[in-house]
PDB file of C-alpha atoms in Angstrom:
ATOM      1  CA  MET A 759       0.000   0.000   0.000  1.00 45.00           C
ATOM      2  CA  LEU A 760       0.997   3.607  -0.406  1.00 45.00           C
ATOM      3  CA  GLU A 761       2.453   5.511   2.534  1.00 45.00           C
ATOM      4  CA  ARG A 762      -0.109   7.416   4.587  1.00 40.00           C
ATOM      5  CA  ARG A 763       1.333  10.902   3.951  1.00 42.00           C
ATOM      6  CA  ARG A 764      -0.837  12.742   1.458  1.00 44.00           C
ATOM      7  CA  PHE A 765      -2.103  16.055   0.255  1.00 44.00           C
ATOM      8  CA  ILE A 766      -5.194  17.120  -1.648  1.00 47.00           C
ATOM      9  CA  ALA A 767      -5.404  19.247  -4.771  1.00 47.00           C
ATOM     10  CA  THR A 768      -8.140  21.603  -3.645  1.00 43.00           C
ATOM     11  CA  ALA A 769      -7.884  23.951  -6.630  1.00 43.00           C
ATOM     12  CA  PRO A 770      -6.604  23.483 -10.181  1.00 43.00           C
ATOM     13  CA  TRP A 771      -3.245  25.123  -9.482  1.00 44.00           C
ATOM     14  CA  GLY A 772      -2.815  24.654  -5.745  1.00 45.00           C
ATOM     15  CA  LEU A 773      -2.038  21.833  -3.338  1.00 42.00           C
ATOM     16  CA  ALA A 774      -2.943  21.665   0.335  1.00 41.00           C
ATOM     17  CA  TRP A 775      -2.340  19.221   3.152  1.00 33.00           C
ATOM     18  CA  ALA A 776      -4.929  16.679   4.176  1.00 41.00           C
ATOM     19  CA  SER A 777      -4.803  15.656   7.794  1.00 31.00           C
ATOM     20  CA  GLY A 778      -6.198  13.021  10.098  1.00 32.00           C
ATOM     21  CA  SER A 779      -6.403   9.277   9.709  1.00 34.00           C
ATOM     22  CA  ALA A 780      -6.089   7.478   6.391  1.00 37.00           C
ATOM     23  CA  GLN A 781      -9.855   7.074   6.111  1.00 39.00           C
ATOM     24  CA  ALA A 782     -10.761  10.533   7.420  1.00 41.00           C
ATOM     25  CA  ALA A 783      -8.201  12.262   5.170  1.00 44.00           C
ATOM     26  CA  ARG A 784      -9.742  11.086   1.890  1.00 45.00           C
ATOM     27  CA  PRO A 785     -13.205  11.936   0.649  1.00 44.00           C
ATOM     28  CA  GLU A 786     -14.765   8.699  -0.551  1.00 50.00           C
ATOM     29  CA  ALA A 787     -14.917   9.857  -4.185  1.00 72.00           C
ATOM     30  CA  ALA A 788     -11.430  11.404  -4.373  1.00 89.00           C
ATOM     31  CA  LEU A 789      -9.268  10.495  -7.353  1.00 94.00           C
ATOM     32  CA  ARG A 790      -6.002   9.044  -6.046  1.00 93.00           C
ATOM     33  CA  MET A 791      -2.646   9.711  -7.697  1.00 92.00           C
ATOM     34  CA  PRO A 792       0.775   8.602  -6.425  1.00 88.00           C
ATOM     35  CA  GLY A 793       3.252  11.419  -5.973  1.00 81.00           C
ATOM     36  CA  PRO A 794       6.861  11.852  -4.865  1.00 77.00           C
ATOM     37  CA  PRO A 795       8.174  10.417  -1.599  1.00 66.00           C
ATOM     38  CA  PHE A 796       9.194  13.719  -0.024  1.00 59.00           C
ATOM     39  CA  ARG A 797       7.787  16.780  -1.862  1.00 51.00           C
ATOM     40  CA  VAL A 798       4.438  16.526  -0.190  1.00 47.00           C
ATOM     41  CA  GLY A 799       2.449  19.622   0.621  1.00 51.00           C
ATOM     42  CA  GLU A 800       4.986  22.378   0.990  1.00 58.00           C
ATOM     43  CA  TYR A 801       6.705  22.026  -2.413  1.00 65.00           C
ATOM     44  CA  PRO A 802       5.325  22.658  -5.928  1.00 77.00           C
ATOM     45  CA  TYR A 803       4.285  19.508  -7.775  1.00 88.00           C
ATOM     46  CA  PHE A 804       3.565  20.152 -11.448  1.00 93.00           C
ATOM     47  CA  GLN A 805       2.143  16.718 -12.218  1.00 93.00           C
ATOM     48  CA  GLY A 806      -0.480  17.151  -9.521  1.00 93.00           C
ATOM     49  CA  ASP A 807      -1.314  20.723 -10.502  1.00 94.00           C
ATOM     50  CA  LEU A 808      -1.615  19.781 -14.181  1.00 97.00           C
ATOM     51  CA  ALA A 809      -3.831  16.775 -13.490  1.00 96.00           C
ATOM     52  CA  ALA A 810      -6.147  18.974 -11.423  1.00 95.00           C
ATOM     53  CA  LEU A 811      -6.199  21.595 -14.191  1.00 97.00           C
ATOM     54  CA  ALA A 812      -7.004  19.013 -16.895  1.00 97.00           C
ATOM     55  CA  LEU A 813      -9.773  17.487 -14.824  1.00 96.00           C
ATOM     56  CA  GLN A 814     -11.252  20.923 -14.205  1.00 96.00           C
ATOM     57  CA  LYS A 815     -11.220  21.642 -17.961  1.00 97.00           C
ATOM     58  CA  VAL A 816     -13.602  18.722 -18.547  1.00 96.00           C
ATOM     59  CA  GLY A 817     -15.849  19.490 -15.600  1.00 95.00           C
ATOM     60  CA  ILE A 818     -14.517  16.934 -13.112  1.00 93.00           C
ATOM     61  CA  THR A 819     -14.689  18.543  -9.678  1.00 88.00           C
ATOM     62  CA  THR A 820     -13.737  15.445  -7.684  1.00 89.00           C
ATOM     63  CA  PRO A 821     -10.830  16.231  -5.303  1.00 91.00           C
ATOM     64  CA  LEU A 822      -7.452  14.918  -6.442  1.00 91.00           C
ATOM     65  CA  GLU A 823      -5.564  13.162  -3.676  1.00 90.00           C
ATOM     66  CA  ILE A 824      -1.774  12.932  -4.027  1.00 88.00           C
ATOM     67  CA  LEU A 825      -0.367   9.913  -2.201  1.00 86.00           C
ATOM     68  CA  SER A 826       3.297   9.667  -1.278  1.00 81.00           C
ATOM     69  CA  THR A 827       5.159   6.645  -2.618  1.00 74.00           C
ATOM     70  CA  GLN A 828       8.700   5.653  -3.566  1.00 63.00           C
ATOM     71  CA  THR A 829       9.362   4.357  -7.087  1.00 77.00           C
ATOM     72  CA  TRP A 830       7.566   4.223 -10.410  1.00 77.00           C
ATOM     73  CA  PRO A 831       7.400   0.385 -10.432  1.00 81.00           C
ATOM     74  CA  ARG A 832       5.579   0.645  -7.102  1.00 85.00           C
ATOM     75  CA  GLN A 833       3.191   3.201  -8.597  1.00 87.00           C
ATOM     76  CA  VAL A 834       2.351   0.845 -11.467  1.00 89.00           C
ATOM     77  CA  ARG A 835       1.484  -1.892  -9.001  1.00 89.00           C
ATOM     78  CA  GLU A 836      -0.706   0.505  -7.039  1.00 89.00           C
ATOM     79  CA  LEU A 837      -2.629   1.322 -10.228  1.00 90.00           C
ATOM     80  CA  HIS A 838      -3.060  -2.342 -11.038  1.00 89.00           C
ATOM     81  CA  ASP A 839      -4.168  -3.254  -7.523  1.00 89.00           C
ATOM     82  CA  GLY A 840      -6.769  -0.493  -7.337  1.00 89.00           C
ATOM     83  CA  HIS A 841      -5.015   1.648  -4.711  1.00 90.00           C
ATOM     84  CA  ALA A 842      -4.616   4.524  -7.214  1.00 93.00           C
ATOM     85  CA  ASP A 843      -6.684   5.809 -10.137  1.00 95.00           C
ATOM     86  CA  LEU A 844      -4.031   7.583 -12.217  1.00 94.00           C
ATOM     87  CA  ALA A 845      -0.277   8.095 -12.028  1.00 93.00           C
ATOM     88  CA  PRO A 846       2.429  10.066 -13.868  1.00 93.00           C
ATOM     89  CA  LEU A 847       4.836   7.394 -15.143  1.00 91.00           C
ATOM     90  CA  PRO A 848       7.725   7.258 -17.619  1.00 88.00           C
ATOM     91  CA  ALA A 849       6.558   7.016 -21.233  1.00 88.00           C
ATOM     92  CA  VAL A 850       8.913   4.198 -22.179  1.00 78.00           C
ATOM     93  CA  ASP A 851       8.463   0.807 -23.857  1.00 74.00           C
ATOM     94  CA  PRO A 852       4.759  -0.108 -23.498  1.00 76.00           C
ATOM     95  CA  GLY A 853       5.808  -3.710 -22.916  1.00 78.00           C
ATOM     96  CA  LEU A 854       6.997  -2.717 -19.447  1.00 78.00           C
ATOM     97  CA  TYR A 855       3.405  -1.976 -18.482  1.00 86.00           C
ATOM     98  CA  ALA A 856       1.532  -4.671 -20.427  1.00 84.00           C
ATOM     99  CA  LYS A 857       0.985  -7.137 -17.603  1.00 88.00           C
ATOM    100  CA  PHE A 858      -0.451  -4.418 -15.352  1.00 90.00           C
ATOM    101  CA  HIS A 859      -3.258  -3.504 -17.798  1.00 90.00           C
ATOM    102  CA  VAL A 860      -2.875   0.258 -17.351  1.00 92.00           C
ATOM    103  CA  ARG A 861      -3.856   2.747 -20.053  1.00 92.00           C
ATOM    104  CA  ARG A 862      -1.562   5.569 -21.176  1.00 94.00           C
ATOM    105  CA  VAL A 863      -2.847   9.096 -21.818  1.00 96.00           C
ATOM    106  CA  ASP A 864      -0.928  10.141 -24.945  1.00 95.00           C
ATOM    107  CA  PHE A 865       0.281  13.563 -23.859  1.00 97.00           C
ATOM    108  CA  PRO A 866       3.850  14.130 -22.567  1.00 97.00           C
ATOM    109  CA  ILE A 867       3.160  15.872 -19.263  1.00 97.00           C
ATOM    110  CA  ARG A 868       6.004  18.416 -19.551  1.00 95.00           C
ATOM    111  CA  ARG A 869       6.248  18.378 -23.361  1.00 95.00           C
ATOM    112  CA  GLY A 870       9.669  16.711 -23.157  1.00 94.00           C
ATOM    113  CA  LEU A 871      11.150  18.723 -20.292  1.00 94.00           C
ATOM    114  CA  LEU A 872      12.291  15.510 -18.605  1.00 91.00           C
ATOM    115  CA  GLY A 873      14.562  14.984 -21.626  1.00 93.00           C
ATOM    116  CA  VAL A 874      16.237  18.386 -21.165  1.00 95.00           C
ATOM    117  CA  ARG A 875      19.154  17.213 -19.057  1.00 96.00           C
ATOM    118  CA  GLN A 876      21.831  19.077 -17.147  1.00 96.00           C
ATOM    119  CA  LEU A 877      25.181  17.528 -16.334  1.00 97.00           C
ATOM    120  CA  VAL A 878      25.985  17.316 -12.621  1.00 97.00           C
ATOM    121  CA  VAL A 879      29.632  16.831 -11.639  1.00 97.00           C
ATOM    122  CA  ARG A 880      31.921  17.385  -8.692  1.00 97.00           C
ATOM    123  CA  SER A 881      32.702  21.072  -8.424  1.00 95.00           C
ATOM    124  CA  ASP A 882      36.421  20.459  -8.886  1.00 95.00           C
ATOM    125  CA  ARG A 883      35.703  19.025 -12.373  1.00 97.00           C
ATOM    126  CA  VAL A 884      33.366  21.674 -13.777  1.00 97.00           C
ATOM    127  CA  ASP A 885      35.950  23.275 -16.060  1.00 97.00           C
ATOM    128  CA  GLU A 886      37.004  19.872 -17.395  1.00 97.00           C
ATOM    129  CA  PHE A 887      33.443  19.073 -18.500  1.00 97.00           C
ATOM    130  CA  ALA A 888      32.696  22.595 -19.752  1.00 96.00           C
ATOM    131  CA  ARG A 889      35.590  22.261 -22.239  1.00 96.00           C
ATOM    132  CA  LEU A 890      34.219  19.106 -23.852  1.00 97.00           C
ATOM    133  CA  PRO A 891      33.748  19.658 -27.591  1.00 96.00           C
ATOM    134  CA  ASP A 892      30.790  17.364 -28.224  1.00 96.00           C
ATOM    135  CA  LEU A 893      28.578  14.495 -27.089  1.00 96.00           C
ATOM    136  CA  ALA A 894      30.945  11.843 -28.447  1.00 96.00           C
ATOM    137  CA  ALA A 895      33.715  13.036 -26.160  1.00 97.00           C
ATOM    138  CA  LEU A 896      31.404  12.871 -23.155  1.00 97.00           C
ATOM    139  CA  GLN A 897      30.361   9.314 -23.977  1.00 97.00           C
ATOM    140  CA  ARG A 898      33.866   8.143 -24.751  1.00 96.00           C
ATOM    141  CA  ARG A 899      35.648   9.500 -21.683  1.00 96.00           C
ATOM    142  CA  TYR A 900      33.221   9.442 -18.759  1.00 98.00           C
ATOM    143  CA  ARG A 901      30.899   7.180 -16.765  1.00 98.00           C
ATOM    144  CA  LEU A 902      27.268   8.190 -16.438  1.00 98.00           C
ATOM    145  CA  GLY A 903      25.454   7.431 -13.185  1.00 98.00           C
ATOM    146  CA  TYR A 904      21.989   5.921 -13.739  1.00 97.00           C
ATOM    147  CA  GLY A 905      19.241   4.353 -11.653  1.00 94.00           C
ATOM    148  CA  THR A 906      19.055   0.572 -11.598  1.00 94.00           C
ATOM    149  CA  GLU A 907      15.262   0.613 -12.036  1.00 85.00           C
ATOM    150  CA  TRP A 908      15.027   3.437 -14.574  1.00 86.00           C
ATOM    151  CA  GLY A 909      13.128   2.118 -17.563  1.00 79.00           C
ATOM    152  CA  ASP A 910      15.471   3.488 -20.233  1.00 86.00           C
ATOM    153  CA  LEU A 911      18.694   2.105 -18.730  1.00 92.00           C
ATOM    154  CA  PRO A 912      19.191  -0.393 -21.609  1.00 93.00           C
ATOM    155  CA  VAL A 913      18.611   2.425 -24.104  1.00 92.00           C
ATOM    156  CA  MET A 914      21.351   4.602 -22.618  1.00 95.00           C
ATOM    157  CA  ARG A 915      23.802   1.724 -22.889  1.00 96.00           C
ATOM    158  CA  GLN A 916      22.791   1.084 -26.489  1.00 95.00           C
ATOM    159  CA  LEU A 917      23.330   4.763 -27.280  1.00 95.00           C
ATOM    160  CA  GLY A 918      26.960   4.480 -26.250  1.00 95.00           C
ATOM    161  CA  PHE A 919      27.087   5.689 -22.661  1.00 97.00           C
ATOM    162  CA  ARG A 920      29.344   3.978 -20.163  1.00 97.00           C
ATOM    163  CA  VAL A 921      26.870   3.475 -17.323  1.00 98.00           C
ATOM    164  CA  ALA A 922      27.372   2.860 -13.600  1.00 98.00           C
ATOM    165  CA  THR A 923      24.152   2.075 -11.741  1.00 97.00           C
ATOM    166  CA  GLU A 924      22.791   2.672  -8.255  1.00 96.00           C
ATOM    167  CA  ARG A 925      19.387   1.990  -6.715  1.00 93.00           C
ATOM    168  CA  THR A 926      18.623   5.479  -5.386  1.00 92.00           C
ATOM    169  CA  THR A 927      19.359   9.092  -6.209  1.00 92.00           C
ATOM    170  CA  ALA A 928      21.247   9.471  -2.924  1.00 93.00           C
ATOM    171  CA  LEU A 929      23.538   6.579  -3.880  1.00 96.00           C
ATOM    172  CA  LEU A 930      24.125   8.116  -7.324  1.00 96.00           C
ATOM    173  CA  TYR A 931      25.414  11.265  -5.645  1.00 96.00           C
ATOM    174  CA  GLU A 932      27.538   9.149  -3.323  1.00 95.00           C
ATOM    175  CA  GLY A 933      29.047   7.440  -6.382  1.00 96.00           C
ATOM    176  CA  LEU A 934      29.757  10.870  -7.842  1.00 96.00           C
ATOM    177  CA  ARG A 935      31.395  11.889  -4.582  1.00 95.00           C
ATOM    178  CA  ASN A 936      33.715   8.858  -4.407  1.00 95.00           C
ATOM    179  CA  GLY A 937      34.633   8.876  -8.107  1.00 95.00           C
ATOM    180  CA  ARG A 938      32.912   5.685  -9.210  1.00 97.00           C
ATOM    181  CA  ILE A 939      30.637   7.905 -11.300  1.00 98.00           C
ATOM    182  CA  ASP A 940      31.889  10.857 -13.355  1.00 98.00           C
ATOM    183  CA  PHE A 941      28.653  12.700 -14.069  1.00 98.00           C
ATOM    184  CA  LEU A 942      24.903  12.551 -13.680  1.00 98.00           C
ATOM    185  CA  SER A 943      22.347  13.569 -16.274  1.00 96.00           C
ATOM    186  CA  ARG A 944      19.500  15.170 -14.331  1.00 95.00           C
ATOM    187  CA  GLY A 945      16.312  16.765 -15.542  1.00 90.00           C
ATOM    188  CA  LEU A 946      16.075  20.529 -15.650  1.00 87.00           C
ATOM    189  CA  ASN A 947      13.232  20.167 -13.172  1.00 76.00           C
ATOM    190  CA  GLU A 948      15.382  18.006 -10.851  1.00 84.00           C
ATOM    191  CA  ALA A 949      18.940  19.323 -10.818  1.00 88.00           C
ATOM    192  CA  PRO A 950      18.507  22.792  -9.242  1.00 83.00           C
ATOM    193  CA  SER A 951      16.937  21.337  -6.089  1.00 84.00           C
ATOM    194  CA  GLU A 952      19.077  18.184  -5.940  1.00 89.00           C
ATOM    195  CA  VAL A 953      22.517  19.772  -6.147  1.00 92.00           C
ATOM    196  CA  PRO A 954      22.252  21.831  -2.939  1.00 91.00           C
ATOM    197  CA  ARG A 955      20.453  18.997  -1.180  1.00 90.00           C
ATOM    198  CA  PHE A 956      23.244  16.481  -1.785  1.00 92.00           C
ATOM    199  CA  THR A 957      26.178  18.865  -1.515  1.00 90.00           C
ATOM    200  CA  GLY A 958      27.936  18.348   1.800  1.00 83.00           C
ATOM    201  CA  PRO A 959      30.894  19.778   3.719  1.00 81.00           C
ATOM    202  CA  ASP A 960      33.208  17.151   2.269  1.00 79.00           C
ATOM    203  CA  GLN A 961      32.181  17.533  -1.389  1.00 83.00           C
ATOM    204  CA  GLU A 962      30.408  20.131  -3.493  1.00 92.00           C
ATOM    205  CA  PHE A 963      28.517  19.383  -6.709  1.00 96.00           C
ATOM    206  CA  SER A 964      27.847  21.761  -9.576  1.00 95.00           C
ATOM    207  CA  LEU A 965      25.948  21.999 -12.847  1.00 95.00           C
ATOM    208  CA  VAL A 966      28.120  22.153 -15.951  1.00 96.00           C
ATOM    209  CA  PRO A 967      27.349  25.568 -17.460  1.00 94.00           C
ATOM    210  CA  GLY A 968      26.407  26.014 -21.098  1.00 93.00           C
ATOM    211  CA  VAL A 969      25.666  22.350 -21.931  1.00 95.00           C
ATOM    212  CA  LEU A 970      22.388  20.436 -22.122  1.00 96.00           C
ATOM    213  CA  LEU A 971      21.467  16.975 -23.347  1.00 96.00           C
ATOM    214  CA  PHE A 972      18.116  16.546 -25.069  1.00 95.00           C
ATOM    215  CA  TYR A 973      16.156  13.464 -26.016  1.00 93.00           C
ATOM    216  CA  PRO A 974      12.410  12.753 -26.279  1.00 92.00           C
ATOM    217  CA  LEU A 975      11.691  11.665 -22.711  1.00 90.00           C
ATOM    218  CA  ASP A 976       8.825  12.499 -20.430  1.00 92.00           C
ATOM    219  CA  ASP A 977       6.112  11.067 -18.263  1.00 93.00           C
ATOM    220  CA  CYS A 978       2.517  10.489 -19.279  1.00 95.00           C
ATOM    221  CA  TYR A 979      -0.450   9.920 -17.044  1.00 96.00           C
ATOM    222  CA  PHE A 980      -1.472   6.284 -16.843  1.00 95.00           C
ATOM    223  CA  VAL A 981      -4.941   5.239 -15.746  1.00 95.00           C
ATOM    224  CA  SER A 982      -6.037   2.145 -13.855  1.00 91.00           C
ATOM    225  CA  HIS A 983      -7.909  -0.502 -15.825  1.00 90.00           C
ATOM    226  CA  ARG A 984     -10.655   0.040 -13.253  1.00 90.00           C
ATOM    227  CA  ARG A 985     -11.172   3.614 -14.540  1.00 91.00           C
ATOM    228  CA  PRO A 986     -10.856   3.356 -18.353  1.00 89.00           C
ATOM    229  CA  GLU A 987     -13.164   6.328 -18.997  1.00 92.00           C
ATOM    230  CA  LEU A 988     -10.712   8.610 -17.192  1.00 95.00           C
ATOM    231  CA  ALA A 989      -8.064   8.336 -19.931  1.00 95.00           C
ATOM    232  CA  ALA A 990     -10.151  10.021 -22.653  1.00 96.00           C
ATOM    233  CA  ARG A 991     -11.331  12.767 -20.323  1.00 97.00           C
ATOM    234  CA  LEU A 992      -7.813  13.509 -19.113  1.00 97.00           C
ATOM    235  CA  LEU A 993      -6.536  13.716 -22.682  1.00 98.00           C
ATOM    236  CA  ARG A 994      -9.311  16.097 -23.657  1.00 98.00           C
ATOM    237  CA  GLY A 995      -8.604  18.287 -20.651  1.00 98.00           C
ATOM    238  CA  LEU A 996      -4.867  18.379 -21.335  1.00 98.00           C
ATOM    239  CA  ARG A 997      -5.384  19.336 -24.978  1.00 98.00           C
ATOM    240  CA  THR A 998      -7.847  22.047 -23.980  1.00 98.00           C
ATOM    241  CA  ALA A 999      -5.364  23.511 -21.505  1.00 98.00           C
ATOM    242  CA  LEU A1000      -2.620  23.476 -24.128  1.00 97.00           C
ATOM    243  CA  ALA A1001      -4.856  25.232 -26.656  1.00 97.00           C
ATOM    244  CA  ASP A1002      -6.276  27.920 -24.365  1.00 97.00           C
ATOM    245  CA  GLY A1003      -2.956  28.982 -22.838  1.00 97.00           C
ATOM    246  CA  SER A1004      -3.579  27.764 -19.296  1.00 98.00           C
ATOM    247  CA  TYR A1005      -1.051  24.946 -19.729  1.00 97.00           C
ATOM    248  CA  ARG A1006       1.606  27.458 -20.765  1.00 96.00           C
ATOM    249  CA  GLN A1007       0.826  29.679 -17.796  1.00 96.00           C
ATOM    250  CA  LEU A1008       1.098  26.780 -15.341  1.00 97.00           C
ATOM    251  CA  PHE A1009       4.259  25.467 -16.997  1.00 96.00           C
ATOM    252  CA  HIS A1010       5.918  28.874 -16.844  1.00 93.00           C
ATOM    253  CA  GLN A1011       4.947  29.211 -13.195  1.00 93.00           C
ATOM    254  CA  HIS A1012       6.813  25.987 -12.393  1.00 91.00           C
ATOM    255  CA  PHE A1013       9.708  25.922 -14.880  1.00 91.00           C
ATOM    256  CA  GLY A1014      10.050  29.319 -16.563  1.00 90.00           C
ATOM    257  CA  GLU A1015      12.928  30.443 -14.390  1.00 88.00           C
ATOM    258  CA  SER A1016      14.885  27.219 -14.948  1.00 87.00           C
ATOM    259  CA  LEU A1017      14.469  27.396 -18.738  1.00 89.00           C
ATOM    260  CA  ALA A1018      15.452  31.064 -18.841  1.00 88.00           C
ATOM    261  CA  ALA A1019      18.696  30.217 -17.027  1.00 87.00           C
ATOM    262  CA  VAL A1020      19.798  27.815 -19.814  1.00 90.00           C
ATOM    263  CA  ARG A1021      18.431  29.720 -22.803  1.00 86.00           C
ATOM    264  CA  ASP A1022      21.858  30.088 -24.447  1.00 88.00           C
ATOM    265  CA  ALA A1023      23.249  26.626 -23.688  1.00 92.00           C
ATOM    266  CA  ARG A1024      24.592  24.223 -26.307  1.00 93.00           C
ATOM    267  CA  VAL A1025      22.150  21.357 -26.827  1.00 94.00           C
ATOM    268  CA  TRP A1026      23.593  17.906 -27.520  1.00 95.00           C
ATOM    269  CA  ARG A1027      20.787  15.796 -28.981  1.00 94.00           C
ATOM    270  CA  LEU A1028      20.397  12.041 -28.713  1.00 94.00           C
ATOM    271  CA  ASP A1029      18.563  11.596 -32.003  1.00 86.00           C
ATOM    272  CA  ALA A1030      18.556   7.795 -31.787  1.00 92.00           C
ATOM    273  CA  TYR A1031      16.700   7.755 -28.473  1.00 93.00           C
ATOM    274  CA  PRO A1032      13.525   5.744 -29.244  1.00 90.00           C
ATOM    275  CA  ARG A1033      10.074   7.208 -28.790  1.00 87.00           C
ATOM    276  CA  PRO A1034       7.270   4.924 -27.630  1.00 84.00           C
ATOM    277  CA  PRO A1035       4.557   4.236 -30.233  1.00 86.00           C
ATOM    278  CA  GLY A1036       1.786   6.810 -30.266  1.00 88.00           C
ATOM    279  CA  LEU A1037       3.920   9.763 -29.173  1.00 92.00           C
ATOM    280  CA  PRO A1038       5.331  11.666 -32.189  1.00 92.00           C
ATOM    281  CA  LEU A1039       8.396  13.857 -31.899  1.00 90.00           C
ATOM    282  CA  SER A1040       6.181  16.907 -32.400  1.00 92.00           C
ATOM    283  CA  ASP A1041       4.686  16.253 -28.954  1.00 94.00           C
ATOM    284  CA  TYR A1042       8.105  16.773 -27.363  1.00 94.00           C
ATOM    285  CA  ASP A1043       8.132  20.457 -28.205  1.00 93.00           C
ATOM    286  CA  VAL A1044       9.469  21.976 -24.994  1.00 93.00           C
ATOM    287  CA  LEU A1045      12.442  23.579 -26.756  1.00 89.00           C
ATOM    288  CA  GLN A1046      10.335  24.976 -29.577  1.00 87.00           C
ATOM    289  CA  ARG A1047       7.871  26.474 -27.113  1.00 85.00           C
ATOM    290  CA  TRP A1048      10.253  27.830 -24.494  1.00 81.00           C
ATOM    291  CA  MET A1049      13.712  27.970 -26.130  1.00 74.00           C
ATOM    292  CA  PRO A1050      12.839  28.779 -29.769  1.00 59.00           C
ATOM    293  CA  ARG A1051      16.328  29.929 -30.804  1.00 57.00           C
ATOM    294  CA  ARG A1052      17.869  26.674 -29.585  1.00 52.00           C
ATOM    295  CA  ALA A1053      15.162  24.657 -31.293  1.00 48.00           C
ATOM    296  CA  ALA A1054      15.527  26.427 -34.631  1.00 45.00           C
ATOM    297  CA  ALA A1055      19.273  25.902 -34.618  1.00 47.00           C
ATOM    298  CA  GLN A1056      19.485  22.332 -33.395  1.00 50.00           C
ATOM    299  CA  LEU A1057      16.217  20.373 -33.667  1.00 44.00           C
ATOM    300  CA  PRO A1058      15.392  18.353 -36.790  1.00 43.00           C
ATOM    301  CA  GLN A1059      12.373  19.347 -38.793  1.00 37.00           C
ATOM    302  CA  HIS A1060      10.935  15.861 -39.355  1.00 38.00           C
ATOM    303  CA  ALA A1061       8.225  14.393 -37.130  1.00 36.00           C
TER     304      ALA A1061
END
């Protein structure tokens, strides 16, 4: 079962704590969605805010309950077992989800932002990485730290990265600290909060300035097989929000500052990174929408 910490989305763009016992905290009709293990209540959570916005766009006023859990494989099991109604999960090989009978909502939640990656290194190696000429040099010379359970681990190896794995984010930073790992590739939405959190008195970590990786990676909402009607309504709500500008406003509220800080960075693309069926490259348009000069210079024009 999911951990008992939780908060409720009481308005389309706001999250608030729920209190009391597990039964008292949740209205009987609340839609349940697994969330992160620690950013509960007092931190922004885009996936929860966006789900609430999309549901509101199609007239669903049921409260959205965000349940704290640990890993995305656990979230899939919670969907399958009926302990959750929807969940934001990596849009990777559909075969990974087949036995759980969950349904994907074909809309990358952050329009590919998860694939905009910053390099995290030990602070004493920043200049070394900033001087790298291209992606090939990065892959050839250095070991990438990656999660053991991350769904695209085999893909990163196939693309030519030398990969060292760990089970948790904390252990990845420990591997970076002790030299077993040379760099981490962290999402633009992850790195700014992680680096100060894992920096300690014995070792500082830094973002490599002026360099980004990009590949078509993001989460989609997945819906329990017990709530199949929810998938179509969520998709309609998401598309409405994208068309009427409310998606852009919410996205900018959460990520605008981070994107502005890397507006002039070099973008090293992983063009061979596979997209799951049903999600065209045009759906991963975060750079075109929020970094148009980078996109015009470096993104391919084919779908």
